[in-house]
CSV table of C-alpha atoms in Angstrom, one decimal:
chain,number,residue,atom,x,y,z
A,1,UNK,CA,-6.5,10.8,15.0
A,2,UNK,CA,-9.8,10.9,12.3
A,3,UNK,CA,-7.8,8.6,9.8
A,4,UNK,CA,-7.1,8.5,6.6
A,5,UNK,CA,-11.0,9.1,4.9
A,6,UNK,CA,-11.6,8.8,1.1
A,7,UNK,CA,-14.6,9.3,-0.3
A,8,UNK,CA,-16.5,7.7,-2.1
A,9,UNK,CA,-16.0,4.2,-1.4
A,10,UNK,CA,-17.3,3.1,-4.5
A,11,UNK,CA,-17.6,4.5,-8.2
A,12,UNK,CA,-19.3,3.2,-11.0
A,13,UNK,CA,-19.5,4.1,-14.1
A,14,UNK,CA,-19.4,4.5,-17.9
A,15,UNK,CA,-15.7,3.8,-20.7
A,16,UNK,CA,-15.6,8.2,-21.7
A,17,UNK,CA,-16.5,9.8,-18.6
A,18,UNK,CA,-14.8,11.4,-15.4
A,19,UNK,CA,-14.6,10.6,-11.8
A,20,UNK,CA,-13.1,12.1,-9.2
A,21,UNK,CA,-12.0,10.9,-5.4
A,22,UNK,CA,-11.8,12.9,-2.5
A,23,UNK,CA,-8.8,12.0,0.4
A,24,UNK,CA,-8.7,13.9,3.6
A,25,UNK,CA,-5.7,12.6,4.7
A,26,UNK,CA,-4.2,12.8,9.2
A,27,UNK,CA,-4.7,16.5,9.7
A,28,UNK,CA,-1.4,16.9,10.5
A,29,UNK,CA,1.2,15.1,8.5
A,30,UNK,CA,2.6,16.7,5.3
A,31,UNK,CA,2.9,14.1,2.7
A,32,UNK,CA,0.1,13.0,0.6
A,33,UNK,CA,0.7,10.3,-1.0
A,34,UNK,CA,-2.2,8.1,-4.0
A,35,UNK,CA,-1.3,4.5,-4.4
A,36,UNK,CA,-4.0,2.2,-7.7
A,37,UNK,CA,-4.7,-1.7,-6.3
A,38,UNK,CA,-6.0,-3.9,-8.9
A,39,UNK,CA,-7.4,-7.2,-7.8
A,40,UNK,CA,-5.0,-9.5,-6.2
A,41,UNK,CA,-1.9,-7.2,-7.0
A,42,UNK,CA,-0.3,-5.6,-4.4
A,43,UNK,CA,-0.6,-2.1,-4.0
A,44,UNK,CA,1.1,0.8,-6.3
A,45,UNK,CA,2.9,3.8,-6.1
A,46,UNK,CA,0.9,6.5,-7.9
A,47,UNK,CA,2.3,10.0,-7.3
A,48,UNK,CA,2.6,11.9,-3.4
A,49,UNK,CA,2.6,15.8,-2.9
A,50,UNK,CA,4.7,17.6,0.6
A,51,UNK,CA,2.5,20.2,1.4
A,52,UNK,CA,0.4,21.5,-1.4
A,53,UNK,CA,4.2,20.6,-4.0
A,54,UNK,CA,3.3,17.0,-6.6
A,55,UNK,CA,6.8,15.6,-5.7
A,56,UNK,CA,7.0,13.1,-7.3
A,57,UNK,CA,3.9,11.1,-10.3
A,58,UNK,CA,5.2,7.9,-11.8
A,59,UNK,CA,4.8,6.2,-14.6
A,60,UNK,CA,1.5,4.4,-14.3
A,61,UNK,CA,-0.4,8.0,-14.4
A,62,UNK,CA,-0.9,8.8,-17.8
A,63,UNK,CA,-2.0,12.1,-19.0
A,64,UNK,CA,-5.5,11.2,-18.7
A,65,UNK,CA,-4.5,11.5,-14.2
A,66,UNK,CA,-4.6,14.4,-12.6
A,67,UNK,CA,-3.7,14.5,-8.3
A,68,UNK,CA,-4.1,17.7,-6.5
A,69,UNK,CA,-3.4,19.6,-3.1
A,70,UNK,CA,-4.3,23.2,-3.5
A,71,UNK,CA,-4.5,24.0,0.1
A,72,UNK,CA,-2.1,21.2,1.4
A,73,UNK,CA,-5.0,19.6,3.2
A,74,UNK,CA,-7.0,17.6,1.3
A,75,UNK,CA,-6.3,16.1,-2.0
A,76,UNK,CA,-8.1,14.9,-5.4
A,77,UNK,CA,-7.5,12.4,-7.4
A,78,UNK,CA,-9.2,13.1,-11.0
A,79,UNK,CA,-9.4,10.3,-14.3
A,80,UNK,CA,-10.9,11.7,-17.6
A,81,UNK,CA,-11.9,9.5,-20.0
A,82,UNK,CA,-12.1,6.2,-17.6
A,83,UNK,CA,-10.6,3.2,-19.6
A,84,UNK,CA,-11.5,-0.7,-18.7
A,85,UNK,CA,-8.5,-0.5,-17.3
A,86,UNK,CA,-8.5,2.3,-14.9
A,87,UNK,CA,-10.9,-0.2,-12.0
A,88,UNK,CA,-9.2,-0.1,-9.3
A,89,UNK,CA,-9.1,0.5,-5.7
A,90,UNK,CA,-8.4,4.0,-5.2
A,91,UNK,CA,-5.9,4.2,-1.6
A,92,UNK,CA,-4.6,7.2,0.1
A,93,UNK,CA,-1.8,7.5,2.6
A,94,UNK,CA,-0.5,10.2,5.0
A,95,UNK,CA,2.6,10.8,7.0
A,96,UNK,CA,4.1,12.9,9.0
A,97,UNK,CA,6.9,12.6,7.5
A,98,UNK,CA,8.1,10.7,4.6
A,99,UNK,CA,10.4,8.8,6.6
A,100,UNK,CA,7.7,9.1,9.1
A,101,UNK,CA,4.3,5.7,8.8
A,102,UNK,CA,2.2,5.8,6.8
A,103,UNK,CA,-1.0,5.5,7.0
A,104,UNK,CA,-3.9,4.2,4.4
A,105,UNK,CA,-7.7,4.6,3.5
A,106,UNK,CA,-9.7,2.6,2.8
A,107,UNK,CA,-9.8,3.5,-1.1
A,108,UNK,CA,-11.9,4.2,-3.9
A,109,UNK,CA,-12.5,0.9,-5.7
A,110,UNK,CA,-13.4,2.2,-9.2
A,111,UNK,CA,-15.4,0.3,-11.9
A,112,UNK,CA,-16.2,1.6,-15.7
A,113,UNK,CA,-18.2,-0.3,-17.0
B,1,UNK,CA,12.5,-1.0,-11.0
B,2,UNK,CA,13.4,-3.0,-7.7
B,3,UNK,CA,10.4,-5.9,-7.8
B,4,UNK,CA,9.4,-7.9,-4.3
B,5,UNK,CA,8.2,-11.6,-4.9
B,6,UNK,CA,5.9,-13.3,-2.0
B,7,UNK,CA,5.7,-16.7,-1.1
B,8,UNK,CA,3.8,-18.8,-0.4
B,9,UNK,CA,0.5,-16.7,-2.4
B,10,UNK,CA,-1.9,-18.7,0.1
B,11,UNK,CA,-1.9,-20.1,3.1
B,12,UNK,CA,-4.4,-22.7,5.3
B,13,UNK,CA,-3.9,-22.8,8.1
B,14,UNK,CA,-6.1,-24.4,10.3
B,15,UNK,CA,-6.4,-22.0,13.8
B,16,UNK,CA,-3.6,-22.4,17.0
B,17,UNK,CA,-0.9,-23.3,13.5
B,18,UNK,CA,2.4,-21.4,13.5
B,19,UNK,CA,2.7,-19.9,9.3
B,20,UNK,CA,6.1,-18.2,8.1
B,21,UNK,CA,6.3,-16.3,4.9
B,22,UNK,CA,9.1,-14.2,3.5
B,23,UNK,CA,9.1,-12.2,0.2
B,24,UNK,CA,12.0,-11.5,-1.6
B,25,UNK,CA,14.2,-8.5,-4.3
B,26,UNK,CA,15.5,-9.3,-7.0
B,27,UNK,CA,18.2,-5.7,-5.2
B,28,UNK,CA,18.8,-4.6,-1.5
B,29,UNK,CA,16.4,-3.2,0.0
B,30,UNK,CA,17.4,-0.3,3.3
B,31,UNK,CA,13.7,-0.8,4.9
B,32,UNK,CA,11.5,-3.4,5.0
B,33,UNK,CA,8.4,-3.0,6.2
B,34,UNK,CA,5.4,-5.5,6.5
B,35,UNK,CA,1.5,-4.7,6.3
B,36,UNK,CA,-1.9,-6.6,6.7
B,37,UNK,CA,-4.7,-6.0,4.8
B,38,UNK,CA,-8.5,-7.3,5.5
B,39,UNK,CA,-11.0,-6.8,2.5
B,40,UNK,CA,-12.6,-3.2,2.0
B,41,UNK,CA,-9.8,-2.4,4.3
B,42,UNK,CA,-6.7,0.1,3.1
B,43,UNK,CA,-3.2,-1.8,3.6
B,44,UNK,CA,-1.3,-1.6,8.2
B,45,UNK,CA,0.6,-1.9,8.9
B,46,UNK,CA,2.6,-4.2,11.6
B,47,UNK,CA,5.8,-4.1,11.3
B,48,UNK,CA,9.3,-1.5,10.4
B,49,UNK,CA,12.0,-3.3,9.3
B,50,UNK,CA,15.3,-1.0,9.2
B,51,UNK,CA,18.9,-2.6,9.5
B,52,UNK,CA,20.3,-6.0,8.8
B,53,UNK,CA,19.9,-9.2,10.3
B,54,UNK,CA,17.1,-6.7,12.6
B,55,UNK,CA,14.8,-9.2,14.3
B,56,UNK,CA,11.4,-7.9,15.4
B,57,UNK,CA,8.4,-8.9,17.7
B,58,UNK,CA,5.2,-7.6,17.3
B,59,UNK,CA,2.5,-9.9,20.0
B,60,UNK,CA,2.4,-12.5,17.8
B,61,UNK,CA,4.4,-11.2,15.1
B,62,UNK,CA,8.0,-11.7,14.1
B,63,UNK,CA,9.8,-10.1,11.4
B,64,UNK,CA,13.5,-11.0,9.9
B,65,UNK,CA,15.6,-8.6,7.8
B,66,UNK,CA,17.4,-10.4,5.9
B,67,UNK,CA,21.0,-10.2,6.1
B,68,UNK,CA,21.4,-10.2,2.2
B,69,UNK,CA,19.5,-7.1,2.5
B,70,UNK,CA,17.9,-8.7,-0.2
B,71,UNK,CA,14.9,-10.5,1.9
B,72,UNK,CA,12.5,-11.1,4.7
B,73,UNK,CA,10.3,-13.0,6.4
B,74,UNK,CA,6.9,-12.2,9.5
B,75,UNK,CA,6.0,-15.1,10.7
B,76,UNK,CA,2.1,-15.8,13.1
B,77,UNK,CA,3.2,-17.8,15.8
B,78,UNK,CA,-0.4,-19.9,17.3
B,79,UNK,CA,-2.6,-18.6,14.1
B,80,UNK,CA,-6.3,-17.6,14.9
B,81,UNK,CA,-8.4,-16.7,12.7
B,82,UNK,CA,-9.0,-12.5,12.6
B,83,UNK,CA,-4.6,-13.1,11.4
B,84,UNK,CA,-7.0,-14.2,8.2
B,85,UNK,CA,-6.2,-12.1,5.8
B,86,UNK,CA,-3.0,-10.6,3.1
B,87,UNK,CA,0.3,-9.8,4.1
B,88,UNK,CA,2.1,-7.4,2.2
B,89,UNK,CA,6.1,-6.6,2.2
B,90,UNK,CA,7.2,-3.3,1.1
B,91,UNK,CA,9.9,-1.0,1.1
B,92,UNK,CA,10.8,2.4,-0.5
B,93,UNK,CA,13.6,2.9,-3.6
B,94,UNK,CA,17.6,3.1,-2.2
B,95,UNK,CA,17.8,5.1,-5.8
B,96,UNK,CA,17.2,7.6,-3.8
B,97,UNK,CA,15.6,9.1,-0.4
B,98,UNK,CA,12.8,7.9,-1.2
B,99,UNK,CA,10.6,8.1,1.5
B,100,UNK,CA,7.1,6.3,1.2
B,101,UNK,CA,7.2,5.9,-2.1
B,102,UNK,CA,6.4,1.8,-1.7
B,103,UNK,CA,7.0,-0.9,-3.8
B,104,UNK,CA,5.7,-3.7,-1.9
B,105,UNK,CA,5.4,-7.4,-2.9
B,106,UNK,CA,1.4,-9.4,-4.2
B,107,UNK,CA,1.4,-10.3,-0.4
B,108,UNK,CA,0.5,-13.7,0.3
B,109,UNK,CA,-3.3,-15.0,1.6
B,110,UNK,CA,-3.7,-16.1,4.6
B,111,UNK,CA,-6.4,-18.8,6.1
B,112,UNK,CA,-7.6,-19.8,8.9
B,113,UNK,CA,-10.1,-22.4,9.7
B,114,UNK,CA,-11.0,-22.4,13.5
């Protein structure tokens, strides 16, 4: 069990640029989740996948955000035309089923200048 | 949507003291989860509660699922410096089978003075 891996750990970008983050879940986990955490707050659910199917999206996920999990393994989260309000920690998590414990990665911290 | 309110927002205690924090909601939860987050890391699950009235321990940590299903408590006994971090309560919405689409509280930041 190597845990959930996220890359990069930190990303600084200028407003208006596109960014993409990667998440590698625990290998046998079917479910993969993206959360966003702003400073001083708890994580907020963004979206989740069961295998390669994206089954739920939060209303927080504006049309500038897109997530994929093409082969049911790793996932990418892309933010287009970044805004300063996108600055946050983006956390990926995985679980074996919807009822089993959620394992979080250490996140990608995005700073939009 | 459902919201979770945690109190206190922060605590600064002496090593060896016991700690108590709670989490309340205006709506019912069927599952209560307690996570700890260290700086620069993702949250780690400490305790999961699935039944109203349930009392569960994990080492020095004890958590309870409130009878009303609208609150939960986490106690840490004999605190040590490595207990420092942010403690979050969380739970899935009850409106449908939401699995791990969790709502998190705002966290309680714990600081321990050696």
